[in-house]
Short mmCIF file of C-alpha atoms and ligand atoms in Angstrom, two decimals:
data_model
loop_
_atom_site.label_atom_id
_atom_site.label_comp_id
_atom_site.label_asym_id
_atom_site.label_seq_id
_atom_site.Cartn_x
_atom_site.Cartn_y
_atom_site.Cartn_z
CA UNK A 91 10.89 -1.96 27.63
CA UNK A 92 13.66 0.06 29.24
CA UNK A 93 11.56 3.10 29.42
CA UNK A 94 13.68 5.35 27.20
CA UNK A 95 12.12 8.80 26.98
CA UNK A 96 11.73 9.48 23.33
CA UNK A 97 12.36 13.20 23.67
CA UNK A 98 15.90 12.33 24.86
CA UNK A 99 17.99 13.33 21.90
CA UNK A 100 20.97 11.02 22.51
CA UNK A 101 19.02 7.92 23.42
CA UNK A 102 16.41 8.46 20.50
CA UNK A 103 17.77 5.99 18.11
CA UNK A 104 18.08 3.54 21.07
CA UNK A 105 14.40 3.85 21.69
CA UNK A 106 13.46 3.46 17.96
CA UNK A 107 15.64 0.60 17.36
CA UNK A 108 14.47 -1.29 20.35
CA UNK A 109 10.81 -0.75 19.27
CA UNK A 110 11.50 -2.08 15.78
CA UNK A 111 12.84 -5.29 17.31
CA UNK A 112 10.78 -5.77 20.41
CA UNK A 113 7.44 -4.88 18.68
CA UNK A 114 8.48 -7.20 15.90
CA UNK A 115 8.26 -4.73 13.06
CA UNK A 116 11.70 -4.88 11.37
CA UNK A 117 14.77 -6.85 12.16
CA UNK A 118 17.90 -4.83 11.06
CA UNK A 119 20.43 -7.50 12.25
CA UNK A 120 20.77 -9.01 8.81
CA UNK A 121 24.50 -9.28 7.95
CA UNK A 122 24.56 -6.65 5.17
CA UNK A 123 25.05 -3.14 6.29
CA UNK A 124 21.88 -0.92 5.79
CA UNK A 125 19.34 -3.62 5.10
CA UNK A 126 16.67 -5.35 7.18
CA UNK A 127 13.83 -7.72 7.28
CA UNK A 128 10.18 -6.88 7.48
CA UNK A 129 8.60 -9.11 10.20
CA UNK A 130 4.98 -10.37 9.76
CA UNK A 131 3.53 -7.77 12.18
CA UNK A 132 5.53 -4.93 10.55
CA UNK A 133 4.67 -6.10 7.11
CA UNK A 134 0.99 -6.10 7.93
CA UNK A 135 1.26 -2.47 9.16
CA UNK A 136 3.28 -1.58 5.98
CA UNK A 137 0.48 -3.12 3.84
CA UNK A 138 -2.22 -1.16 5.59
CA UNK A 139 -0.29 2.10 5.27
CA UNK A 140 0.63 1.54 1.56
CA UNK A 141 -2.72 0.19 0.45
CA UNK A 142 -4.28 3.51 1.40
CA UNK A 143 -1.78 5.48 -0.73
CA UNK A 144 -2.42 3.03 -3.58
CA UNK A 145 -6.07 3.54 -3.35
CA UNK A 146 -5.60 7.33 -3.35
CA UNK A 147 -3.43 7.20 -6.55
CA UNK A 148 -5.75 4.65 -8.31
CA UNK A 149 -8.67 7.00 -7.73
CA UNK A 150 -6.85 9.61 -9.91
CA UNK A 151 -5.70 7.22 -12.73
CA UNK A 152 -2.44 5.72 -11.58
CA UNK A 153 -1.86 1.99 -12.43
CA UNK A 154 0.64 -0.25 -10.63
CA UNK A 155 3.60 -1.61 -12.67
CA UNK A 156 6.90 -3.45 -11.93
CA UNK A 157 10.20 -2.69 -13.46
CA UNK A 158 13.49 -4.67 -13.52
CA UNK A 159 16.08 -3.83 -10.82
CA UNK A 160 19.05 -3.67 -13.25
CA UNK A 161 19.67 -0.55 -15.28
CA UNK A 162 22.15 -0.65 -18.04
CA UNK A 163 25.02 1.87 -17.75
CA UNK A 164 24.22 3.67 -20.98
CA UNK A 165 20.67 4.41 -20.00
CA UNK A 166 21.86 5.45 -16.55
CA UNK A 167 24.29 7.95 -18.10
CA UNK A 168 21.52 9.68 -20.35
CA UNK A 169 20.57 12.54 -18.11
CA UNK A 170 23.75 14.34 -17.15
CA UNK A 171 22.66 16.02 -13.74
CA UNK A 172 21.01 12.77 -12.73
CA UNK A 173 24.06 10.69 -13.16
CA UNK A 174 26.39 13.19 -11.81
CA UNK A 175 24.56 13.17 -8.52
CA UNK A 176 23.78 9.35 -8.22
CA UNK A 177 27.07 8.04 -9.64
CA UNK A 178 28.95 7.92 -6.34
CA UNK A 179 26.12 6.14 -4.58
CA UNK A 180 25.24 3.34 -6.87
CA UNK A 181 25.96 -0.30 -6.65
CA UNK A 182 27.43 -1.73 -9.94
CA UNK A 183 26.99 -5.22 -11.27
CA UNK A 184 30.09 -5.89 -13.32
CA UNK A 185 30.25 -9.79 -13.40
CA UNK A 186 28.07 -12.50 -14.59
CA UNK A 187 29.36 -15.59 -12.98
CA UNK A 188 33.21 -15.54 -13.62
CA UNK A 189 32.83 -13.34 -16.81
CA UNK A 190 33.40 -9.63 -16.70
CA UNK A 191 30.24 -8.09 -18.34
CA UNK A 192 30.79 -5.99 -21.50
CA UNK A 193 27.76 -3.81 -20.58
CA UNK A 194 27.72 -2.90 -16.91
CA UNK A 195 24.57 -2.51 -14.90
CA UNK A 196 23.46 -0.46 -11.80
CA UNK A 197 21.04 -1.63 -9.24
CA UNK A 198 18.38 1.01 -9.49
CA UNK A 199 18.92 3.93 -7.10
CA UNK A 200 15.62 5.21 -8.43
CA UNK A 201 13.75 4.29 -11.59
CA UNK A 202 13.60 7.36 -13.89
CA UNK A 203 16.30 6.05 -16.24
CA UNK A 204 14.66 2.49 -16.43
CA UNK A 205 11.24 3.76 -16.90
CA UNK A 206 11.70 6.56 -19.35
CA UNK A 207 13.58 4.40 -21.91
CA UNK A 208 10.32 2.34 -22.02
CA UNK A 209 8.19 5.51 -22.15
CA UNK A 210 10.05 6.35 -25.46
CA UNK A 211 8.77 3.14 -26.82
CA UNK A 212 5.25 3.43 -25.59
CA UNK A 213 4.45 7.01 -26.28
CA UNK A 214 3.79 8.20 -29.83
CA UNK A 215 0.68 10.40 -29.96
CA UNK A 216 -1.03 12.71 -27.52
CA UNK A 217 -3.65 10.13 -27.32
CA UNK A 218 -1.16 7.92 -25.46
CA UNK A 219 -1.21 10.60 -22.71
CA UNK A 220 -1.40 11.07 -19.81
CA UNK A 221 0.64 8.08 -18.69
CA UNK A 222 0.39 7.58 -15.05
CA UNK A 223 2.07 4.68 -13.16
CA UNK A 224 3.62 3.74 -9.87
CA UNK A 225 5.63 0.85 -8.37
CA UNK A 226 6.55 -0.28 -4.83
CA UNK A 227 10.12 -1.55 -4.95
CA UNK A 228 13.49 -1.71 -3.12
CA UNK A 229 16.16 0.66 -4.30
CA UNK A 230 19.84 0.69 -3.66
CA UNK A 231 22.18 3.46 -2.56
CA UNK A 232 25.62 3.00 -1.32
CA UNK A 233 25.28 5.04 1.78
CA UNK A 234 28.69 6.04 3.25
CA UNK A 235 27.36 7.66 6.37
CA UNK A 236 26.09 5.62 9.37
CA UNK A 237 22.99 3.67 8.37
CA UNK A 238 19.78 3.49 10.35
CA UNK A 239 16.86 1.11 9.96
CA UNK A 240 14.16 2.42 7.55
CA UNK A 241 15.35 5.94 7.36
CA UNK A 242 18.95 5.63 6.15
CA UNK A 243 19.62 2.46 4.37
CA UNK A 244 21.57 0.91 1.53
CA UNK A 245 18.71 -1.23 0.40
CA UNK A 246 15.80 1.18 0.83
CA UNK A 247 12.69 -0.81 1.30
CA UNK A 248 9.16 0.14 0.25
CA UNK A 249 10.12 2.85 -2.21
CA UNK A 250 6.77 3.94 -3.66
CA UNK A 251 7.52 5.82 -6.73
CA UNK A 252 5.05 7.35 -9.19
CA UNK A 253 5.80 8.74 -12.67
CA UNK A 254 3.66 10.50 -15.10
CA UNK A 255 3.89 12.07 -18.59
CA UNK A 256 1.75 14.74 -20.19
CA UNK A 257 1.33 16.71 -23.51
CA UNK A 258 1.59 20.15 -21.96
CA UNK A 259 3.66 21.88 -19.26
CA UNK A 260 0.27 23.14 -17.71
CA UNK A 261 -1.10 19.64 -17.30
CA UNK A 262 2.22 18.59 -15.80
CA UNK A 263 2.26 21.54 -13.25
CA UNK A 264 -1.46 20.63 -12.28
CA UNK A 265 -0.16 17.10 -11.50
CA UNK A 266 2.51 18.32 -9.26
CA UNK A 267 -0.15 20.07 -7.35
CA UNK A 268 -2.39 16.96 -7.34
CA UNK A 269 0.40 14.91 -6.00
CA UNK A 270 1.07 17.39 -3.17
CA UNK A 271 -2.75 17.08 -2.45
CA UNK A 272 -2.43 13.21 -2.33
CA UNK A 273 0.51 13.25 -0.01
CA UNK A 274 -1.21 15.93 2.38
CA UNK A 275 -4.35 13.54 2.47
CA UNK A 276 -1.99 10.52 3.10
CA UNK A 277 0.03 12.12 5.94
CA UNK A 278 -3.11 13.55 7.46
CA UNK A 279 -4.64 10.12 7.42
CA UNK A 280 -1.58 8.85 9.39
CA UNK A 281 -1.64 11.97 11.73
CA UNK A 282 1.81 12.92 10.61
CA UNK A 283 2.22 16.60 10.66
CA UNK A 284 4.31 18.12 7.83
CA UNK A 285 5.89 21.20 6.49
CA UNK A 286 5.91 21.65 2.73
CA UNK A 287 8.76 23.50 1.15
CA UNK A 288 10.22 24.06 -2.24
CA UNK A 289 13.83 22.73 -1.92
CA UNK A 290 16.66 25.21 -2.69
CA UNK A 291 18.19 24.76 -6.22
CA UNK A 292 21.27 23.14 -4.74
CA UNK A 293 19.15 20.52 -2.99
CA UNK A 294 16.54 19.56 -5.66
CA UNK A 295 16.26 16.17 -7.16
CA UNK A 296 18.97 15.75 -9.83
CA UNK A 297 17.48 16.35 -13.14
CA UNK A 298 14.37 18.08 -11.86
CA UNK A 299 13.20 21.70 -12.61
CA UNK A 300 12.13 21.90 -9.03
CA UNK A 301 11.41 19.71 -5.89
CA UNK A 302 8.56 20.05 -3.41
CA UNK A 303 9.22 18.24 -0.24
CA UNK A 304 7.40 17.07 2.77
CA UNK A 305 9.33 17.07 6.14
CA UNK A 306 8.15 16.03 9.56
CA UNK A 307 9.70 16.72 12.89
CA UNK A 308 10.75 13.76 15.11
CA UNK A 309 10.42 13.83 18.93
CA UNK A 310 14.19 14.82 19.24
CA UNK A 311 13.62 17.92 17.06
CA UNK A 312 15.37 16.71 13.93
CA UNK A 313 13.39 16.85 10.64
CA UNK A 314 12.82 13.90 8.51
CA UNK A 315 12.06 14.14 4.79
CA UNK A 316 9.18 11.72 4.20
CA UNK A 317 7.98 12.60 0.72
CA UNK A 318 9.01 14.47 -2.49
CA UNK A 319 7.33 15.67 -5.62
CA UNK A 320 9.48 16.61 -8.54
CA UNK A 321 8.64 18.63 -11.66
CA UNK A 322 10.95 17.11 -14.38
CA UNK A 323 9.90 19.47 -17.07
CA UNK A 324 11.30 18.20 -20.39
CA UNK A 325 14.66 17.32 -18.97
CA UNK A 326 14.33 13.57 -19.09
CA UNK A 327 12.08 13.49 -22.14
CA UNK A 328 14.88 15.34 -24.10
CA UNK A 329 17.56 12.85 -22.82
CA UNK A 330 15.42 9.85 -23.56
CA UNK A 331 13.79 11.09 -26.77
CA UNK A 332 10.18 10.74 -25.55
CA UNK A 333 8.24 12.54 -28.18
CA UNK A 334 4.64 12.58 -29.16
CA UNK A 335 2.55 13.99 -32.06
CA UNK A 336 0.33 16.73 -30.77
CA UNK A 337 -3.29 17.56 -31.94
CA UNK A 338 -1.81 20.30 -34.28
CA UNK A 339 0.52 17.81 -35.90
CA UNK A 340 3.68 19.07 -34.41
CA UNK A 341 6.03 16.81 -32.59
CA UNK A 342 7.18 17.66 -29.16
CA UNK A 343 8.79 16.15 -26.03
CA UNK A 344 6.47 15.12 -23.22
CA UNK A 345 6.36 16.95 -19.91
CA UNK A 346 7.07 14.75 -16.80
CA UNK A 347 6.87 14.64 -13.06
CA UNK A 348 7.37 12.02 -10.44
CA UNK A 349 6.90 11.66 -6.75
CA UNK A 350 7.83 9.19 -3.97
CA UNK A 351 7.80 7.97 -0.45
CA UNK A 352 9.66 5.33 1.48
CA UNK A 353 9.80 3.21 4.61
CA UNK A 354 10.52 6.56 6.33
CA UNK A 355 6.80 6.94 6.70
CA UNK A 356 6.96 4.04 9.07
CA UNK A 357 9.73 5.72 10.99
CA UNK A 358 7.56 8.77 11.37
CA UNK A 359 4.37 6.78 12.31
CA UNK A 360 6.36 4.96 15.06
CA UNK A 361 8.11 7.81 16.59
CA UNK A 362 5.50 10.52 16.32
CA UNK A 363 2.67 8.60 17.99
CA UNK A 364 4.98 6.47 20.24
CA UNK A 365 5.68 6.88 23.95
CA UNK A 366 7.89 5.26 26.68
CA UNK A 367 5.98 1.96 26.49
CA UNK A 368 6.34 1.60 22.72
CA UNK A 369 4.47 2.54 19.58
CA UNK A 370 0.77 3.61 19.59
CA UNK A 371 -0.89 2.71 16.32
CA UNK A 372 -3.72 4.77 14.81
CA UNK A 373 -6.89 2.61 15.10
CA UNK A 374 -7.41 2.53 11.39
CA UNK A 375 -3.91 1.34 10.72
CA UNK A 376 -3.18 -1.07 13.65
CA UNK A 377 -2.85 -4.67 12.52
CA UNK A 378 -4.57 -5.54 15.79
CA UNK A 379 -7.01 -3.06 17.13
CA UNK A 380 -8.26 -4.68 20.33
CA UNK A 381 -6.87 -7.31 22.66
CA UNK A 382 -9.21 -9.05 25.14
CA UNK A 383 -7.51 -10.13 28.39
CA UNK A 384 -9.34 -12.32 30.95
CA UNK A 385 -8.32 -11.59 34.51
CA UNK A 386 -8.79 -15.03 36.25
CA UNK A 387 -9.58 -15.06 39.92
CA UNK A 388 -9.78 -18.22 42.11
CA UNK A 389 -13.14 -19.90 41.59
CA UNK A 390 -14.02 -17.65 38.70
CA UNK A 391 -11.65 -19.01 36.01
CA UNK A 392 -14.19 -20.65 33.82
CA UNK A 393 -16.75 -17.78 34.02
CA UNK A 394 -14.10 -15.12 33.22
CA UNK A 395 -12.70 -17.02 30.27
CA UNK A 396 -16.24 -17.80 28.88
CA UNK A 397 -17.11 -14.04 29.19
CA UNK A 398 -13.86 -13.09 27.51
CA UNK A 399 -14.61 -15.44 24.68
CA UNK A 400 -18.14 -14.07 24.03
CA UNK A 401 -16.77 -10.43 24.20
CA UNK A 402 -13.99 -11.32 21.73
CA UNK A 403 -16.74 -13.01 19.38
CA UNK A 404 -18.92 -9.90 19.43
CA UNK A 405 -16.08 -7.63 18.54
CA UNK A 406 -14.93 -9.88 15.79
CA UNK A 407 -18.49 -10.13 14.44
CA UNK A 408 -18.72 -6.31 14.41
CA UNK A 409 -15.71 -6.21 12.20
CA UNK A 410 -12.77 -5.22 14.66
CA UNK A 411 -9.43 -6.82 14.14
CA UNK A 412 -9.04 -8.30 17.56
CA UNK A 413 -7.45 -11.15 19.46
CA UNK A 414 -8.11 -13.02 22.64
CA UNK A 415 -4.98 -13.54 24.81
CA UNK A 416 -5.87 -16.58 26.95
CA UNK A 417 -2.26 -17.66 27.15
CA UNK A 418 -0.94 -18.86 30.63
CA UNK A 419 1.00 -15.61 31.12
CA UNK A 420 0.07 -13.25 33.95
CA UNK A 421 -2.19 -10.25 33.17
CA UNK A 422 0.74 -7.95 33.83
CA UNK A 423 2.95 -9.63 31.29
CA UNK A 424 0.21 -9.46 28.69
CA UNK A 425 -0.44 -5.76 29.33
CA UNK A 426 3.37 -5.12 28.66
CA UNK A 427 3.42 -7.28 25.58
CA UNK A 428 0.42 -5.62 23.89
CA UNK A 429 1.39 -2.10 24.79
CA UNK A 430 4.76 -2.82 23.19
CA UNK A 431 2.85 -3.84 20.07
CA UNK A 432 0.95 -0.73 20.06
CA UNK A 433 -2.55 -2.21 20.11
CA UNK A 434 -4.96 0.81 20.58
CA UNK A 435 -7.39 -0.74 22.96
CA UNK A 436 -7.20 -3.47 25.65
CA UNK A 437 -10.35 -5.01 27.11
CA UNK A 438 -10.04 -6.46 30.54
CA UNK A 439 -12.54 -8.89 32.01
CA UNK A 440 -12.45 -9.82 35.73
CA UNK A 441 -14.93 -11.24 38.32
CA UNK A 442 -16.11 -7.70 39.23
CA UNK A 443 -17.00 -6.92 35.57
CA UNK A 444 -18.95 -10.10 35.27
CA UNK A 445 -21.00 -9.31 38.49
CA UNK A 446 -21.76 -5.87 37.22
CA UNK A 447 -22.20 -6.81 33.61
CA UNK A 448 -19.40 -4.45 32.60
CA UNK A 449 -16.13 -4.50 30.78
CA UNK A 450 -13.05 -2.42 31.39
CA UNK A 451 -11.58 -0.57 28.27
CA UNK A 452 -8.06 0.74 28.43
CA UNK A 453 -6.68 3.18 25.92
CA UNK A 454 -3.16 2.53 24.86
CA UNK A 455 -2.28 6.38 24.37
CA UNK A 456 -3.37 7.57 27.78
CA UNK A 457 -3.75 4.30 29.59
CA UNK A 458 -7.03 5.61 30.84
CA UNK A 459 -9.44 2.89 32.20
CA UNK A 460 -13.03 3.25 31.16
CA UNK A 461 -15.69 0.92 32.65
CA UNK A 462 -18.79 0.44 30.34
CA UNK A 463 -21.94 -1.60 30.40
CA UNK A 464 -21.42 -4.91 28.46
CA UNK A 465 -24.56 -4.27 26.44
CA UNK A 466 -23.00 -1.07 25.13
CA UNK A 467 -19.73 -2.76 24.20
CA UNK A 468 -19.63 -2.03 20.51
CA UNK A 469 -20.77 1.51 20.66
CA UNK A 470 -18.49 2.34 23.50
CA UNK A 471 -15.42 0.78 21.65
CA UNK A 472 -16.27 2.75 18.51
CA UNK A 473 -16.63 5.91 20.42
CA UNK A 474 -13.41 5.33 22.38
CA UNK A 475 -11.48 4.53 19.27
CA UNK A 476 -12.68 7.75 17.55
CA UNK A 477 -12.03 9.90 20.55
CA UNK A 478 -8.49 8.31 20.90
CA UNK A 479 -7.63 8.98 17.34
CA UNK A 480 -8.80 12.55 17.40
CA UNK A 481 -6.77 13.19 20.53
CA UNK A 482 -3.62 11.45 19.17
CA UNK A 483 -3.78 13.68 16.10
CA UNK A 484 -4.17 16.84 18.13
CA UNK A 485 -1.36 15.86 20.35
CA UNK A 486 0.98 15.20 17.36
CA UNK A 487 0.02 18.45 15.86
CA UNK A 488 0.38 20.54 19.00
CA UNK A 489 3.84 18.98 19.54
CA UNK A 490 4.78 19.68 15.90
CA UNK A 491 3.80 23.32 16.24
CA UNK A 492 5.61 23.66 19.51
CA UNK A 493 8.82 22.66 17.73
CA UNK A 494 8.78 25.50 15.03
CA UNK A 495 10.15 28.81 16.08
CA UNK A 496 10.68 31.95 13.85
CA UNK A 497 14.06 33.63 14.43
CA UNK A 498 15.61 36.80 13.23
CA UNK A 499 19.25 36.32 14.04
CA UNK A 500 21.98 33.82 13.66
CA UNK A 501 22.27 33.67 17.48
CA UNK A 502 18.60 33.09 17.90
CA UNK A 503 18.82 30.43 15.11
CA UNK A 504 21.61 28.48 16.80
CA UNK A 505 19.99 28.60 20.14
CA UNK A 506 16.64 27.33 18.81
CA UNK A 507 18.39 24.59 16.88
CA UNK A 508 20.42 23.51 19.96
CA UNK A 509 17.24 23.37 21.94
CA UNK A 510 15.72 20.84 19.39
CA UNK A 511 13.56 23.02 17.26
CA UNK A 512 13.11 23.55 13.59
CA UNK A 513 13.29 27.22 12.62
CA UNK A 514 11.52 29.67 10.28
CA UNK A 515 13.67 32.64 8.92
CA UNK A 516 13.63 35.30 6.44
CA UNK A 517 15.90 34.94 3.49
CA UNK A 518 17.03 36.92 0.44
CA UNK A 519 17.02 34.02 -1.95
CA UNK A 520 20.72 34.10 -3.01
CA UNK A 521 22.27 30.72 -3.38
CA UNK A 522 25.70 31.75 -1.94
CA UNK A 523 24.12 33.42 1.11
CA UNK A 524 22.09 30.19 1.73
CA UNK A 525 25.08 27.97 1.61
CA UNK A 526 27.04 30.17 3.88
CA UNK A 527 24.08 30.34 6.31
CA UNK A 528 24.04 26.53 6.40
CA UNK A 529 27.52 26.32 7.35
CA UNK A 530 27.31 29.13 9.98
CA UNK A 531 24.51 27.44 11.95
CA UNK A 532 25.43 23.83 11.10
CA UNK A 533 21.88 22.99 9.80
CA UNK A 534 20.09 22.47 6.55
CA UNK A 535 17.75 24.90 4.61
CA UNK A 536 14.87 22.54 3.92
CA UNK A 537 13.54 25.20 1.60
CA UNK A 538 11.15 28.01 1.02
CA UNK A 539 7.89 27.41 2.82
CA UNK A 540 4.86 27.04 0.26
CA UNK A 541 1.17 26.84 0.60
CA UNK A 542 -1.22 24.29 -0.76
CA UNK A 543 -0.98 26.05 -4.38
CA UNK A 544 2.79 26.01 -4.05
CA UNK A 545 2.94 29.74 -3.55
CA UNK A 546 6.24 30.73 -1.74
CA UNK A 547 5.58 32.31 1.74
CA UNK A 548 6.78 35.87 2.13
CA UNK A 549 9.54 36.86 4.50
CA UNK A 550 8.32 37.90 8.00
CA UNK A 551 11.21 40.23 8.64
CA UNK A 552 12.59 42.79 6.11
CA UNK A 553 16.20 41.64 6.65
CA UNK A 554 17.86 38.43 5.32
CA UNK A 555 19.05 36.29 8.26
CA UNK A 556 22.15 35.32 6.43
CA UNK A 557 23.48 38.48 4.73
CA UNK A 558 21.45 41.37 5.99
CA UNK A 559 20.19 42.38 2.59
CA UNK A 560 16.52 42.67 1.70
CA UNK A 561 14.54 39.49 2.58
CA UNK A 562 12.11 37.94 0.18
CA UNK A 563 11.02 34.42 1.40
CA UNK A 564 10.25 32.48 4.56
CA UNK A 565 12.58 29.51 4.82
CA UNK A 566 12.53 26.51 7.03
CA UNK A 567 15.87 25.34 8.49
CA UNK A 568 16.52 22.16 10.54
CA UNK A 569 19.02 19.74 11.63
CA UNK A 570 17.82 16.89 9.50
CA UNK A 571 18.29 13.11 8.90
ZN1 ZN B 666 20.97 36.69 2.28
#
């Protein structure tokens, strides 16, 4: 590892990309721009992360499905705002073999139009509701800017999209709040701090009534959108003619919402907890939690190795995901290798440890060495992992808080943004003022900050930062990916 400080703005993407390859997570050298390959170690990480989110959603009634990748042009064009926004960035399928197709297809950029056609066939009565489904698929967007592995791609991997339909606006609104709760729980489980905002009108999901977004802050001070929740109202149900008969006999369009996350969650996980030696995985997510490394010494080779084996077996029996590295490499080379893989704990066993009936535990995050009695191995490992995780979360949260600054003037805003911060400001709520402000400070208004119940946060200053008129809301502004 070339010791690239992750705080360094210019070298940030160098650090990140090096980690993806060297830790064997994701290989982006595939010869199609903006695509990549999940490697076995990365895939296992991805599985662990997404299985928790699946579990959270299944608990509240979501069922997993799988829709086709191809969407016929006429379906794609049904919701006008949606198509206007996505049209420029979709991949078209226009030929089948040598023949031009009469009916063109798009490769799904997201699945509303594919799913809601089927909803119109499935839903007839209020008793068919609520309908709650999700799928984990790849989606395609013809990205014209520079692409980056996992956070700006043409084939977006691991798009975890959830869609639901309800009989009333009220139930639908409640589901939006429930989805926000689910994501809060999910990101907290990963130790990824987030700001929740309501996206401005000009930046909401095309076809939505409104969009709630989760953004995190990367080590270089840029924000990364990692989850969104959209209230679609009846916009899509009207376009796709999804109607049900209600208990009072009347027929009405259903109310819909959807929410999604993508491989960006992995980008956040790697960069937020990582350091100059590589990633540091939360113990409950790490594909390998503990590596046992024998430190051979002349005359003690057999003893050391047999002790290492018994320690490894004891850990394995206690349910830890662990490996024994008894390869012929030097201990130093092994430290380097497993640090780079983000393995939370390393246990070293040398002649001195054997003499004293101890083992040496090394924490990946602090590289702190802790010597414990061998008979207390399991309890010490559990305790160390718990303490480590608690401190990792605290560290991430403290860093996050230190990166958000409230400002009152354009000059203060520019200065804070240039210093790699995300800013809070007071705003009037006027769209034209917002768009001008974005241009003046060369940054993006993420949205109006909201609390858990989606109530907008009030302005902390009486004057709008953009136009000087009376301020209503607190907004969050960032240089974003
Ligand atoms: Zn204003």
